[in-house]
Tab-separated table of N, CA and C in Angstrom:
chain	number	residue	atom	x	y	z
A	1	MET	N	6.439	-52.931	-62.797
A	1	MET	CA	5.982	-51.859	-63.429
A	1	MET	C	4.546	-51.485	-62.877
A	2	TYR	N	3.350	-52.106	-62.829
A	2	TYR	CA	2.562	-51.703	-62.558
A	2	TYR	C	2.487	-51.411	-60.706
A	3	LYS	N	3.463	-52.112	-60.288
A	3	LYS	CA	3.481	-51.724	-58.608
A	3	LYS	C	3.897	-50.388	-58.448
A	4	ARG	N	4.965	-50.075	-59.105
A	4	ARG	CA	5.405	-48.831	-59.255
A	4	ARG	C	4.567	-47.725	-59.322
A	5	GLN	N	3.329	-47.927	-60.364
A	5	GLN	CA	2.656	-46.890	-60.821
A	5	GLN	C	1.536	-46.709	-59.821
A	6	LEU	N	1.187	-48.134	-59.324
A	6	LEU	CA	0.059	-47.964	-58.073
A	6	LEU	C	1.024	-47.234	-56.939
A	7	LEU	N	2.035	-47.333	-56.708
A	7	LEU	CA	2.744	-46.545	-55.363
A	7	LEU	C	2.465	-45.067	-55.803
A	8	TYR	N	3.264	-45.005	-57.039
A	8	TYR	CA	3.279	-43.074	-56.965
A	8	TYR	C	1.579	-42.677	-56.912
A	9	ASN	N	0.524	-43.455	-57.689
A	9	ASN	CA	-0.636	-42.986	-57.336
A	9	ASN	C	-1.218	-42.858	-56.007
A	10	GLY	N	-0.623	-43.843	-55.158
A	10	GLY	CA	-0.879	-43.786	-53.822
A	10	GLY	C	-0.466	-42.825	-53.000
A	11	VAL	N	0.801	-42.492	-53.719
A	11	VAL	CA	1.413	-41.115	-53.025
A	11	VAL	C	0.785	-40.081	-53.782
A	12	PHE	N	0.261	-40.050	-54.538
A	12	PHE	CA	-0.488	-38.892	-55.106
A	12	PHE	C	-1.784	-38.484	-54.530
A	13	LEU	N	-2.662	-39.679	-54.374
A	13	LEU	CA	-3.725	-39.694	-53.497
A	13	LEU	C	-3.477	-38.988	-52.168
A	14	VAL	N	-2.973	-39.537	-51.403
A	14	VAL	CA	-2.262	-39.150	-50.154
A	14	VAL	C	-2.077	-37.068	-50.015
A	15	THR	N	-1.084	-37.272	-51.009
A	15	THR	CA	-0.848	-35.953	-51.206
A	15	THR	C	-1.591	-34.847	-51.341
A	16	ASN	N	-2.361	-35.196	-52.399
A	16	ASN	CA	-3.653	-34.452	-53.083
A	16	ASN	C	-4.819	-34.430	-52.071
A	17	VAL	N	-4.848	-34.923	-51.168
A	17	VAL	CA	-5.735	-34.818	-50.158
A	17	VAL	C	-5.542	-34.224	-48.942
A	18	VAL	N	-4.278	-34.312	-48.406
A	18	VAL	CA	-3.744	-33.993	-47.184
A	18	VAL	C	-3.415	-32.489	-47.185
A	19	PHE	N	-2.344	-31.911	-48.354
A	19	PHE	CA	-1.634	-30.791	-48.700
A	19	PHE	C	-2.925	-29.995	-48.843
A	20	PRO	N	-3.625	-30.103	-49.795
A	20	PRO	CA	-4.808	-28.921	-49.952
A	20	PRO	C	-5.739	-28.757	-48.764
A	21	MET	N	-5.715	-29.605	-48.201
A	21	MET	CA	-6.545	-29.523	-46.663
A	21	MET	C	-5.868	-28.524	-45.713
A	22	SER	N	-4.489	-29.096	-45.512
A	22	SER	CA	-3.671	-28.166	-44.592
A	22	SER	C	-3.388	-27.200	-45.225
A	23	LEU	N	-3.323	-26.714	-46.492
A	23	LEU	CA	-2.973	-25.328	-47.195
A	23	LEU	C	-4.404	-24.417	-46.536
A	24	ALA	N	-5.456	-25.324	-46.569
A	24	ALA	CA	-6.684	-24.375	-46.632
A	24	ALA	C	-7.108	-24.182	-44.945
A	25	LEU	N	-6.410	-24.937	-44.346
A	25	LEU	CA	-6.840	-24.982	-42.910
A	25	LEU	C	-5.882	-23.561	-42.308
A	26	ALA	N	-4.787	-23.585	-43.023
A	26	ALA	CA	-3.639	-22.504	-42.776
A	26	ALA	C	-4.122	-21.410	-43.342
A	27	ILE	N	-4.371	-21.218	-44.507
A	27	ILE	CA	-5.232	-19.976	-44.730
A	27	ILE	C	-6.116	-19.183	-44.306
A	28	ASN	N	-6.947	-20.368	-44.006
A	28	ASN	CA	-8.418	-20.244	-42.991
A	28	ASN	C	-7.829	-19.326	-41.636
A	29	GLU	N	-7.149	-19.582	-41.088
A	29	GLU	CA	-6.270	-18.979	-39.758
A	29	GLU	C	-5.685	-17.809	-40.019
A	30	VAL	N	-5.454	-17.242	-41.287
A	30	VAL	CA	-5.008	-15.968	-41.558
A	30	VAL	C	-5.681	-15.046	-41.093
A	31	ARG	N	-5.594	-13.861	-40.223
A	31	ARG	CA	-6.746	-13.091	-40.155
A	31	ARG	C	-6.535	-11.741	-40.798
A	32	SER	N	-5.590	-11.683	-41.359
A	32	SER	CA	-6.071	-10.687	-42.677
A	32	SER	C	-6.502	-11.043	-43.847
A	33	LYS	N	-7.493	-10.565	-44.192
A	33	LYS	CA	-7.700	-11.289	-45.629
A	33	LYS	C	-7.061	-10.878	-46.647
A	34	LYS	N	-6.691	-9.557	-46.705
A	34	LYS	CA	-5.537	-9.208	-47.911
A	34	LYS	C	-4.449	-10.395	-48.053
A	35	LEU	N	-3.872	-10.545	-46.711
A	35	LEU	CA	-2.752	-11.447	-46.850
A	35	LEU	C	-3.346	-12.652	-47.126
A	36	ALA	N	-4.360	-13.360	-46.828
A	36	ALA	CA	-4.875	-14.624	-46.910
A	36	ALA	C	-4.915	-14.919	-48.407
A	37	ARG	N	-5.471	-13.631	-49.234
A	37	ARG	CA	-5.698	-13.757	-50.662
A	37	ARG	C	-4.248	-13.686	-51.327
A	38	VAL	N	-3.391	-13.075	-51.070
A	38	VAL	CA	-1.698	-13.404	-51.437
A	38	VAL	C	-1.473	-14.441	-51.483
A	39	PHE	N	-1.668	-15.270	-50.334
A	39	PHE	CA	-1.024	-16.534	-50.231
A	39	PHE	C	-1.866	-17.434	-50.776
A	40	GLN	N	-3.403	-17.357	-51.223
A	40	GLN	CA	-4.106	-18.158	-52.077
A	40	GLN	C	-3.712	-17.875	-53.316
A	41	THR	N	-3.675	-16.781	-53.899
A	41	THR	CA	-3.143	-16.439	-55.249
A	41	THR	C	-1.677	-17.119	-55.430
A	42	GLY	N	-0.848	-16.773	-54.750
A	42	GLY	CA	0.412	-17.613	-54.617
A	42	GLY	C	0.324	-18.906	-55.074
A	43	MET	N	-0.291	-19.912	-54.436
A	43	MET	CA	-0.349	-20.840	-54.211
A	43	MET	C	-0.951	-21.290	-55.517
A	44	ILE	N	-2.329	-20.714	-56.200
A	44	ILE	CA	-3.076	-21.488	-57.036
A	44	ILE	C	-2.116	-21.038	-58.500
A	45	MET	N	-1.361	-20.157	-58.812
A	45	MET	CA	-0.277	-19.945	-60.032
A	45	MET	C	0.261	-20.882	-60.525
A	46	PRO	N	0.617	-21.921	-59.729
A	46	PRO	CA	1.475	-23.017	-60.515
A	46	PRO	C	0.656	-23.998	-60.837
A	47	HIS	N	-0.877	-23.820	-60.935
A	47	HIS	CA	-1.851	-24.771	-61.522
A	47	HIS	C	-1.639	-24.136	-63.095
A	48	PHE	N	-1.613	-23.157	-62.996
A	48	PHE	CA	-1.603	-22.926	-64.599
A	48	PHE	C	-0.499	-22.452	-65.508
A	49	ILE	N	0.486	-23.376	-64.833
A	49	ILE	CA	2.050	-23.001	-65.864
A	49	ILE	C	1.737	-24.502	-66.005
A	50	SER	N	2.223	-24.466	-67.438
A	50	SER	CA	2.615	-25.984	-68.272
A	50	SER	C	3.691	-26.717	-67.679
A	51	TYR	N	3.189	-27.908	-67.949
A	51	TYR	CA	4.430	-29.024	-67.405
A	51	TYR	C	5.821	-28.735	-68.166
A	52	VAL	N	5.637	-28.316	-69.319
A	52	VAL	CA	6.934	-27.956	-69.749
A	52	VAL	C	7.719	-26.898	-69.261
A	53	VAL	N	7.129	-25.637	-68.494
A	53	VAL	CA	7.884	-24.667	-68.186
A	53	VAL	C	8.057	-24.997	-66.612
A	54	VAL	N	7.099	-25.908	-66.144
A	54	VAL	CA	7.548	-26.345	-64.554
A	54	VAL	C	9.119	-27.161	-64.742
A	55	SER	N	9.098	-28.055	-65.637
A	55	SER	CA	10.367	-28.959	-65.965
A	55	SER	C	11.661	-28.243	-66.235
A	56	VAL	N	11.204	-27.010	-67.373
A	56	VAL	CA	12.720	-26.108	-67.131
A	56	VAL	C	12.973	-25.210	-66.143
A	57	ILE	N	11.998	-25.011	-65.167
A	57	ILE	CA	12.170	-24.294	-63.941
A	57	ILE	C	12.982	-25.252	-62.970
A	58	LEU	N	12.614	-26.493	-62.868
A	58	LEU	CA	13.250	-27.644	-62.028
A	58	LEU	C	14.400	-27.871	-62.628
A	59	PHE	N	14.455	-27.832	-63.944
A	59	PHE	CA	16.090	-28.071	-64.382
A	59	PHE	C	16.963	-26.803	-63.970
A	60	ALA	N	16.508	-25.790	-64.097
A	60	ALA	CA	17.195	-24.571	-63.837
A	60	ALA	C	17.899	-24.288	-62.484
A	61	ILE	N	16.771	-25.107	-61.445
A	61	ILE	CA	17.185	-25.198	-60.100
A	61	ILE	C	18.233	-25.932	-59.675
A	62	ILE	N	18.063	-27.291	-60.362
A	62	ILE	CA	18.657	-28.516	-59.780
A	62	ILE	C	19.750	-28.997	-60.511
A	63	SER	N	20.189	-28.289	-61.980
A	63	SER	CA	21.059	-28.934	-62.419
A	63	SER	C	22.464	-28.467	-62.132
A	64	ALA	N	23.274	-29.668	-62.039
A	64	ALA	CA	24.593	-29.640	-61.503
A	64	ALA	C	25.692	-28.616	-62.047
A	65	ASP	N	25.356	-28.299	-63.310
A	65	ASP	CA	26.352	-27.849	-63.917
A	65	ASP	C	26.028	-26.154	-63.812
A	66	SER	N	24.488	-25.864	-64.492
A	66	SER	CA	24.162	-24.283	-64.445
A	66	SER	C	23.093	-24.088	-63.464
A	67	GLY	N	22.485	-24.988	-62.493
A	67	GLY	CA	21.393	-24.975	-61.749
A	67	GLY	C	21.828	-23.946	-60.626
A	68	ILE	N	20.717	-23.204	-59.948
A	68	ILE	CA	21.220	-22.609	-58.545
A	68	ILE	C	21.678	-23.542	-57.603
A	69	VAL	N	21.088	-24.520	-57.298
A	69	VAL	CA	21.844	-25.574	-56.315
A	69	VAL	C	23.103	-26.099	-56.890
A	70	GLY	N	23.560	-26.173	-57.908
A	70	GLY	CA	24.934	-26.603	-58.151
A	70	GLY	C	25.776	-25.400	-57.895
A	71	HIS	N	25.564	-24.152	-58.565
A	71	HIS	CA	26.489	-23.189	-58.132
A	71	HIS	C	26.520	-22.897	-56.861
A	72	PHE	N	25.290	-23.308	-55.901
A	72	PHE	CA	25.352	-23.034	-54.271
A	72	PHE	C	26.704	-23.854	-53.944
A	73	TYR	N	26.630	-25.481	-54.780
A	73	TYR	CA	27.497	-26.322	-53.996
A	73	TYR	C	29.373	-25.659	-54.043
A	74	LYS	N	29.031	-25.271	-55.618
A	74	LYS	CA	30.384	-24.873	-56.196
A	74	LYS	C	31.353	-23.327	-55.474
A	75	ASN	N	30.197	-22.659	-55.009
A	75	ASN	CA	30.828	-21.607	-54.098
A	75	ASN	C	30.925	-22.105	-53.163
A	76	ARG	N	30.780	-23.116	-52.508
A	76	ARG	CA	31.088	-23.823	-50.984
A	76	ARG	C	32.321	-24.645	-51.338
A	77	GLY	N	32.979	-24.871	-52.561
A	77	GLY	CA	34.041	-25.747	-52.870
A	77	GLY	C	33.655	-27.298	-52.599
A	78	LEU	N	32.257	-27.466	-53.105
A	78	LEU	CA	31.999	-28.691	-52.776
A	78	LEU	C	31.360	-29.357	-54.211
A	79	MET	N	31.399	-30.746	-54.329
A	79	MET	CA	31.081	-31.428	-55.668
A	79	MET	C	29.492	-31.149	-55.834
A	80	PRO	N	29.036	-30.570	-56.656
A	80	PRO	CA	27.502	-30.623	-56.848
A	80	PRO	C	26.866	-32.277	-57.025
A	81	ILE	N	25.869	-32.393	-56.652
A	81	ILE	CA	24.905	-33.747	-57.080
A	81	ILE	C	24.226	-33.493	-58.214
A	82	ALA	N	24.312	-34.490	-59.098
A	82	ALA	CA	23.688	-34.513	-60.219
A	82	ALA	C	22.154	-34.947	-60.026
A	83	PHE	N	21.464	-33.870	-59.346
A	83	PHE	CA	20.014	-34.483	-58.729
A	83	PHE	C	19.048	-34.757	-60.218
A	84	TYR	N	19.209	-34.284	-61.429
A	84	TYR	CA	18.212	-34.614	-62.433
A	84	TYR	C	18.901	-35.876	-63.118
A	85	SER	N	20.205	-36.320	-62.889
A	85	SER	CA	20.465	-37.548	-63.708
A	85	SER	C	20.821	-38.900	-62.972
A	86	GLU	N	20.402	-38.590	-61.159
A	86	GLU	CA	20.311	-39.922	-60.189
A	86	GLU	C	19.158	-40.681	-60.436
A	87	PRO	N	18.992	-41.964	-60.631
A	87	PRO	CA	17.516	-42.174	-60.605
A	87	PRO	C	16.969	-42.542	-59.442
A	88	LYS	N	17.743	-42.110	-58.143
A	88	LYS	CA	17.295	-42.331	-56.938
A	88	LYS	C	16.533	-41.204	-56.589
A	89	TYR	N	16.649	-39.734	-57.081
A	89	TYR	CA	16.100	-38.729	-56.815
A	89	TYR	C	14.796	-38.423	-57.595
A	90	TRP	N	15.123	-38.969	-58.783
A	90	TRP	CA	13.811	-38.712	-59.604
A	90	TRP	C	12.197	-39.036	-59.026
A	91	PRO	N	11.877	-40.088	-58.390
A	91	PRO	CA	10.610	-40.289	-57.919
A	91	PRO	C	10.290	-39.207	-56.817
A	92	PHE	N	10.825	-38.308	-56.066
A	92	PHE	CA	10.936	-37.489	-55.250
A	92	PHE	C	10.647	-35.854	-56.261
A	93	PHE	N	11.256	-35.533	-57.130
A	93	PHE	CA	11.139	-34.546	-57.998
A	93	PHE	C	9.523	-34.717	-58.521
A	94	LEU	N	9.140	-35.947	-59.290
A	94	LEU	CA	7.948	-36.050	-59.428
A	94	LEU	C	7.205	-35.918	-58.633
A	95	ILE	N	6.866	-36.473	-57.252
A	95	ILE	CA	6.041	-36.383	-56.405
A	95	ILE	C	5.978	-34.469	-56.057
A	96	PHE	N	7.156	-34.234	-55.810
A	96	PHE	CA	7.199	-32.783	-55.651
A	96	PHE	C	6.493	-31.871	-56.837
A	97	ILE	N	6.727	-32.233	-58.072
A	97	ILE	CA	6.038	-31.520	-59.116
A	97	ILE	C	4.692	-31.524	-58.933
A	98	TYR	N	4.064	-32.586	-58.611
A	98	TYR	CA	2.770	-33.035	-58.313
A	98	TYR	C	2.253	-32.078	-57.445
A	99	VAL	N	2.759	-32.120	-56.328
A	99	VAL	CA	2.282	-31.712	-55.135
A	99	VAL	C	2.363	-30.170	-55.273
A	100	TRP	N	3.326	-29.252	-55.794
A	100	TRP	CA	3.406	-28.275	-55.828
A	100	TRP	C	2.482	-27.431	-57.142
A	101	LYS	N	2.236	-28.045	-58.085
A	101	LYS	CA	1.428	-27.813	-59.291
A	101	LYS	C	-0.304	-27.902	-58.799
A	102	GLY	N	-0.638	-28.813	-57.944
A	102	GLY	CA	-2.032	-29.148	-57.740
A	102	GLY	C	-2.456	-28.770	-56.103
A	103	THR	N	-1.700	-28.698	-55.268
A	103	THR	CA	-2.275	-28.202	-53.968
A	103	THR	C	-2.969	-26.941	-53.931
A	104	GLY	N	-2.526	-25.919	-54.551
A	104	GLY	CA	-3.218	-24.590	-54.283
A	104	GLY	C	-4.631	-24.568	-55.202
A	105	TYR	N	-4.766	-25.243	-56.233
A	105	TYR	CA	-5.890	-25.416	-56.761
A	105	TYR	C	-6.810	-26.042	-56.071
A	106	SER	N	-6.362	-27.430	-55.699
A	106	SER	CA	-7.252	-28.353	-55.012
A	106	SER	C	-7.875	-27.744	-53.381
A	107	SER	N	-7.181	-26.922	-53.067
A	107	SER	CA	-7.327	-26.436	-51.606
A	107	SER	C	-8.618	-25.526	-52.030
A	108	ILE	N	-8.957	-24.952	-53.139
A	108	ILE	CA	-10.045	-23.834	-53.065
A	108	ILE	C	-11.211	-24.739	-52.453
A	109	ILE	N	-11.675	-25.833	-52.656
A	109	ILE	CA	-12.831	-26.469	-52.429
A	109	ILE	C	-12.575	-26.758	-50.765
A	110	TYR	N	-11.781	-26.729	-50.035
A	110	TYR	CA	-11.397	-27.016	-48.773
A	110	TYR	C	-11.813	-25.760	-48.198
A	111	ILE	N	-11.141	-24.422	-48.710
A	111	ILE	CA	-11.317	-23.175	-48.367
A	111	ILE	C	-12.784	-22.894	-48.516
A	112	ALA	N	-13.666	-23.239	-49.248
A	112	ALA	CA	-14.980	-22.984	-49.350
A	112	ALA	C	-15.707	-23.926	-48.629
A	113	ALA	N	-15.285	-24.988	-48.431
A	113	ALA	CA	-15.996	-25.814	-47.154
A	113	ALA	C	-15.757	-25.280	-45.532
A	114	LEU	N	-14.674	-24.393	-45.428
A	114	LEU	CA	-14.387	-23.812	-44.193
A	114	LEU	C	-14.992	-22.826	-44.002
A	115	SER	N	-15.578	-22.179	-45.136
A	115	SER	CA	-16.044	-20.817	-45.197
A	115	SER	C	-17.547	-21.207	-44.852
A	116	ALA	N	-17.890	-22.114	-44.793
A	116	ALA	CA	-19.349	-22.814	-44.077
A	116	ALA	C	-19.575	-23.178	-42.868
A	117	VAL	N	-18.402	-22.897	-42.089
A	117	VAL	CA	-18.332	-23.200	-40.956
A	117	VAL	C	-18.822	-22.516	-39.930
A	118	PRO	N	-20.223	-23.029	-39.189
A	118	PRO	CA	-20.688	-21.716	-38.475
A	118	PRO	C	-19.496	-21.130	-37.585
A	119	PRO	N	-19.749	-19.644	-37.591
A	119	PRO	CA	-18.795	-19.044	-36.675
A	119	PRO	C	-19.171	-19.486	-34.966
A	120	ASP	N	-20.591	-19.685	-34.829
A	120	ASP	CA	-20.522	-19.901	-33.388
A	120	ASP	C	-20.162	-21.045	-32.712
A	121	LEU	N	-19.667	-22.064	-33.693
A	121	LEU	CA	-18.834	-23.212	-33.237
A	121	LEU	C	-17.516	-22.845	-32.568
A	122	HIS	N	-16.952	-21.865	-33.178
A	122	HIS	CA	-15.571	-20.921	-32.925
A	122	HIS	C	-15.590	-20.472	-31.587
A	123	GLU	N	-16.873	-19.960	-31.906
A	123	GLU	CA	-16.483	-19.081	-30.244
A	123	GLU	C	-16.999	-19.592	-28.980
A	124	ALA	N	-17.794	-20.771	-29.424
A	124	ALA	CA	-18.146	-21.527	-28.229
A	124	ALA	C	-16.554	-22.405	-27.734
A	125	ALA	N	-16.221	-22.679	-29.167
A	125	ALA	CA	-14.763	-23.130	-28.318
A	125	ALA	C	-13.859	-22.517	-27.782
A	126	ILE	N	-14.031	-21.480	-28.119
A	126	ILE	CA	-13.005	-19.957	-27.604
A	126	ILE	C	-13.738	-19.883	-25.762
A	127	VAL	N	-14.430	-20.181	-25.943
A	127	VAL	CA	-15.305	-19.859	-24.560
A	127	VAL	C	-14.957	-21.257	-23.843
A	128	ASP	N	-14.888	-22.144	-24.429
A	128	ASP	CA	-14.698	-23.543	-23.579
A	128	ASP	C	-13.205	-23.510	-23.348
A	129	GLY	N	-12.379	-22.626	-23.984
A	129	GLY	CA	-10.598	-22.379	-23.323
A	129	GLY	C	-10.020	-23.534	-24.866
A	130	ALA	N	-10.688	-23.533	-25.450
A	130	ALA	CA	-9.716	-24.165	-26.906
A	130	ALA	C	-8.911	-23.496	-27.328
A	131	ASN	N	-7.495	-23.911	-27.776
A	131	ASN	CA	-6.584	-23.044	-28.359
A	131	ASN	C	-7.014	-23.188	-29.931
A	132	ILE	N	-6.000	-22.498	-30.559
A	132	ILE	CA	-6.147	-22.661	-32.285
A	132	ILE	C	-6.088	-24.445	-32.803
A	133	VAL	N	-5.210	-24.951	-32.080
A	133	VAL	CA	-4.974	-26.148	-32.592
A	133	VAL	C	-6.416	-27.044	-32.295
A	134	LYS	N	-6.722	-26.882	-31.046
A	134	LYS	CA	-8.208	-27.509	-30.861
A	134	LYS	C	-9.103	-27.460	-31.382
A	135	ARG	N	-9.320	-25.854	-31.617
A	135	ARG	CA	-10.368	-25.695	-32.544
A	135	ARG	C	-10.366	-26.181	-34.008
A	136	ILE	N	-9.163	-26.277	-34.859
A	136	ILE	CA	-8.942	-27.099	-35.964
A	136	ILE	C	-9.315	-28.106	-35.745
A	137	TRP	N	-8.705	-28.824	-35.033
A	137	TRP	CA	-8.835	-30.381	-34.962
A	137	TRP	C	-10.738	-30.763	-34.185
A	138	HIS	N	-11.191	-29.994	-33.340
A	138	HIS	CA	-12.551	-30.507	-33.153
A	138	HIS	C	-13.672	-29.791	-33.493
A	139	VAL	N	-13.203	-28.738	-34.334
A	139	VAL	CA	-14.238	-27.829	-35.087
A	139	VAL	C	-14.282	-27.968	-36.577
A	140	ASP	N	-13.008	-27.419	-37.197
A	140	ASP	CA	-12.787	-27.229	-38.574
A	140	ASP	C	-12.388	-28.464	-39.412
A	141	ILE	N	-11.979	-29.431	-38.924
A	141	ILE	CA	-11.503	-30.782	-39.492
A	141	ILE	C	-12.890	-31.538	-39.676
A	142	PRO	N	-13.928	-31.669	-38.435
A	142	PRO	CA	-14.907	-32.695	-38.423
A	142	PRO	C	-15.825	-31.633	-39.881
A	143	CYS	N	-15.936	-30.391	-39.713
A	143	CYS	CA	-16.813	-29.691	-40.632
A	143	CYS	C	-16.227	-29.905	-41.973
A	144	VAL	N	-15.312	-30.139	-42.387
A	144	VAL	CA	-14.455	-30.321	-43.595
A	144	VAL	C	-14.591	-31.931	-44.240
A	145	LEU	N	-14.497	-32.858	-42.954
A	145	LEU	CA	-14.757	-34.231	-43.177
A	145	LEU	C	-15.617	-34.747	-44.250
A	146	PRO	N	-16.894	-34.322	-44.381
A	146	PRO	CA	-17.596	-34.537	-45.594
A	146	PRO	C	-17.256	-34.658	-46.879
A	147	THR	N	-16.450	-33.046	-47.277
A	147	THR	CA	-15.947	-33.093	-48.525
A	147	THR	C	-14.662	-33.687	-48.666
A	148	PHE	N	-13.864	-33.765	-47.822
A	148	PHE	CA	-12.473	-34.931	-47.761
A	148	PHE	C	-12.883	-36.354	-48.351
A	149	CYS	N	-14.072	-36.504	-47.497
A	149	CYS	CA	-14.553	-37.936	-48.360
A	149	CYS	C	-15.028	-37.945	-49.602
A	150	ILE	N	-15.618	-36.919	-49.942
A	150	ILE	CA	-15.956	-37.255	-51.470
A	150	ILE	C	-14.949	-36.596	-52.756
A	151	LEU	N	-13.862	-35.816	-52.129
A	151	LEU	CA	-12.792	-35.733	-52.771
A	151	LEU	C	-12.037	-36.985	-53.091
A	152	LEU	N	-11.571	-37.873	-51.697
A	152	LEU	CA	-10.973	-38.782	-51.684
A	152	LEU	C	-11.655	-39.707	-52.653
A	153	ILE	N	-13.021	-39.961	-52.788
A	153	ILE	CA	-13.518	-41.058	-53.498
A	153	ILE	C	-13.513	-40.606	-54.889
A	154	MET	N	-13.393	-39.190	-55.026
A	154	MET	CA	-13.286	-38.520	-56.489
A	154	MET	C	-11.730	-39.189	-56.924
A	155	ARG	N	-10.896	-38.795	-56.244
A	155	ARG	CA	-9.210	-39.155	-56.414
A	155	ARG	C	-9.055	-40.567	-56.567
A	156	CYS	N	-10.039	-41.273	-56.018
A	156	CYS	CA	-9.583	-42.919	-56.359
A	156	CYS	C	-9.906	-43.548	-57.813
A	157	GLY	N	-10.667	-42.389	-58.574
A	157	GLY	CA	-11.165	-43.148	-59.958
A	157	GLY	C	-9.835	-42.847	-60.948
A	158	SER	N	-8.583	-42.084	-60.567
A	158	SER	CA	-7.614	-41.610	-61.178
A	158	SER	C	-6.412	-42.424	-60.629
A	159	ILE	N	-6.814	-43.577	-59.923
A	159	ILE	CA	-5.596	-44.178	-59.377
A	159	ILE	C	-4.275	-44.582	-60.469
A	160	LEU	N	-4.935	-45.159	-61.327
A	160	LEU	CA	-4.354	-45.578	-62.438
A	160	LEU	C	-3.301	-44.816	-63.429
A	161	ASN	N	-3.867	-43.595	-63.448
A	161	ASN	CA	-3.105	-42.512	-64.044
A	161	ASN	C	-2.282	-41.678	-63.466
A	162	VAL	N	-1.099	-41.865	-64.127
A	162	VAL	CA	0.280	-41.033	-63.693
A	162	VAL	C	0.471	-39.719	-63.996
A	163	GLY	N	0.264	-39.419	-65.591
A	163	GLY	CA	0.082	-38.534	-66.291
A	163	GLY	C	1.111	-38.734	-67.094
A	164	PHE	N	0.591	-38.923	-68.062
A	164	PHE	CA	2.180	-38.998	-68.960
A	164	PHE	C	2.784	-37.638	-69.228
A	165	GLN	N	2.683	-36.713	-69.280
A	165	GLN	CA	3.297	-35.317	-69.702
A	165	GLN	C	4.373	-35.353	-68.305
A	166	LYS	N	3.948	-35.335	-66.968
A	166	LYS	CA	5.097	-35.283	-65.986
A	166	LYS	C	6.101	-36.080	-66.113
A	167	VAL	N	5.798	-37.286	-66.401
A	167	VAL	CA	6.916	-38.434	-66.306
A	167	VAL	C	7.718	-38.420	-67.879
A	168	LEU	N	7.097	-37.596	-68.853
A	168	LEU	CA	7.876	-37.631	-69.836
A	168	LEU	C	8.932	-36.238	-70.012
A	169	LEU	N	8.698	-35.688	-69.211
A	169	LEU	CA	9.270	-33.898	-69.169
A	169	LEU	C	10.468	-34.142	-68.248
A	170	LEU	N	10.154	-34.991	-66.981
A	170	LEU	CA	11.618	-35.394	-65.943
A	170	LEU	C	11.955	-36.113	-66.670
A	171	GLN	N	11.688	-36.701	-67.741
A	171	GLN	CA	12.896	-38.389	-68.206
A	171	GLN	C	14.211	-38.165	-69.008
A	172	ASN	N	15.201	-38.895	-68.819
A	172	ASN	CA	16.299	-38.768	-69.547
A	172	ASN	C	16.943	-40.010	-69.413
A	173	ASN	N	18.203	-40.171	-69.948
A	173	ASN	CA	18.791	-41.718	-70.294
A	173	ASN	C	19.260	-41.979	-68.807
A	174	LEU	N	19.495	-41.247	-68.156
A	174	LEU	CA	20.414	-41.691	-66.482
A	174	LEU	C	19.072	-41.957	-66.022
A	175	ASN	N	17.781	-41.897	-65.975
A	175	ASN	CA	16.801	-42.184	-65.069
A	175	ASN	C	15.847	-42.982	-65.846
A	176	LEU	N	16.255	-43.441	-66.744
A	176	LEU	CA	15.156	-44.425	-67.709
A	176	LEU	C	14.551	-45.505	-66.838
A	177	SER	N	15.852	-46.101	-65.940
A	177	SER	CA	15.145	-47.065	-64.996
A	177	SER	C	14.088	-47.099	-64.073
A	178	VAL	N	13.642	-45.917	-63.678
A	178	VAL	CA	13.032	-45.323	-62.694
A	178	VAL	C	11.672	-44.811	-63.089
A	179	SER	N	12.149	-44.056	-64.288
A	179	SER	CA	11.134	-43.307	-64.898
A	179	SER	C	10.069	-44.061	-66.004
A	180	GLU	N	10.372	-45.268	-66.600
A	180	GLU	CA	10.220	-46.105	-67.593
A	180	GLU	C	8.833	-46.469	-67.012
């Protein structure tokens, strides 16, 4: 039981550091500031939605009987998959919800760190012939690395906390063997 909890938290730790940093790097490269703000707002909004609402939305999407995915399968003459009832899919949905709710809000810190990157470093990289990927790899990531390390250390403090609410709201009698 504790092995599973540590495994979930290991995945949560990695995803909660990698995905927000990737999102911040992507938003930082959007040249239109209005468009960047729209993306940022759209990614932050899930943080403010309750886990109860998120679990209902997830059920409305993946339900075999009445969900969007179930109707998609039925319209094509296929047998719908009971994602919500199958224990093998449950860990993926738990991780998906965790990433979906936390990535946008956590990316704010990385966006702030990226705003402190001196523009002359990017200009020098452009003069040296660096494309966008090389500029991200050799300029942005090294400048954000101290923030990355601090957030990683802070996240290690919550490695034994899965979050009771996430687990309880996604749990049912059919996936109890993996969600307990």
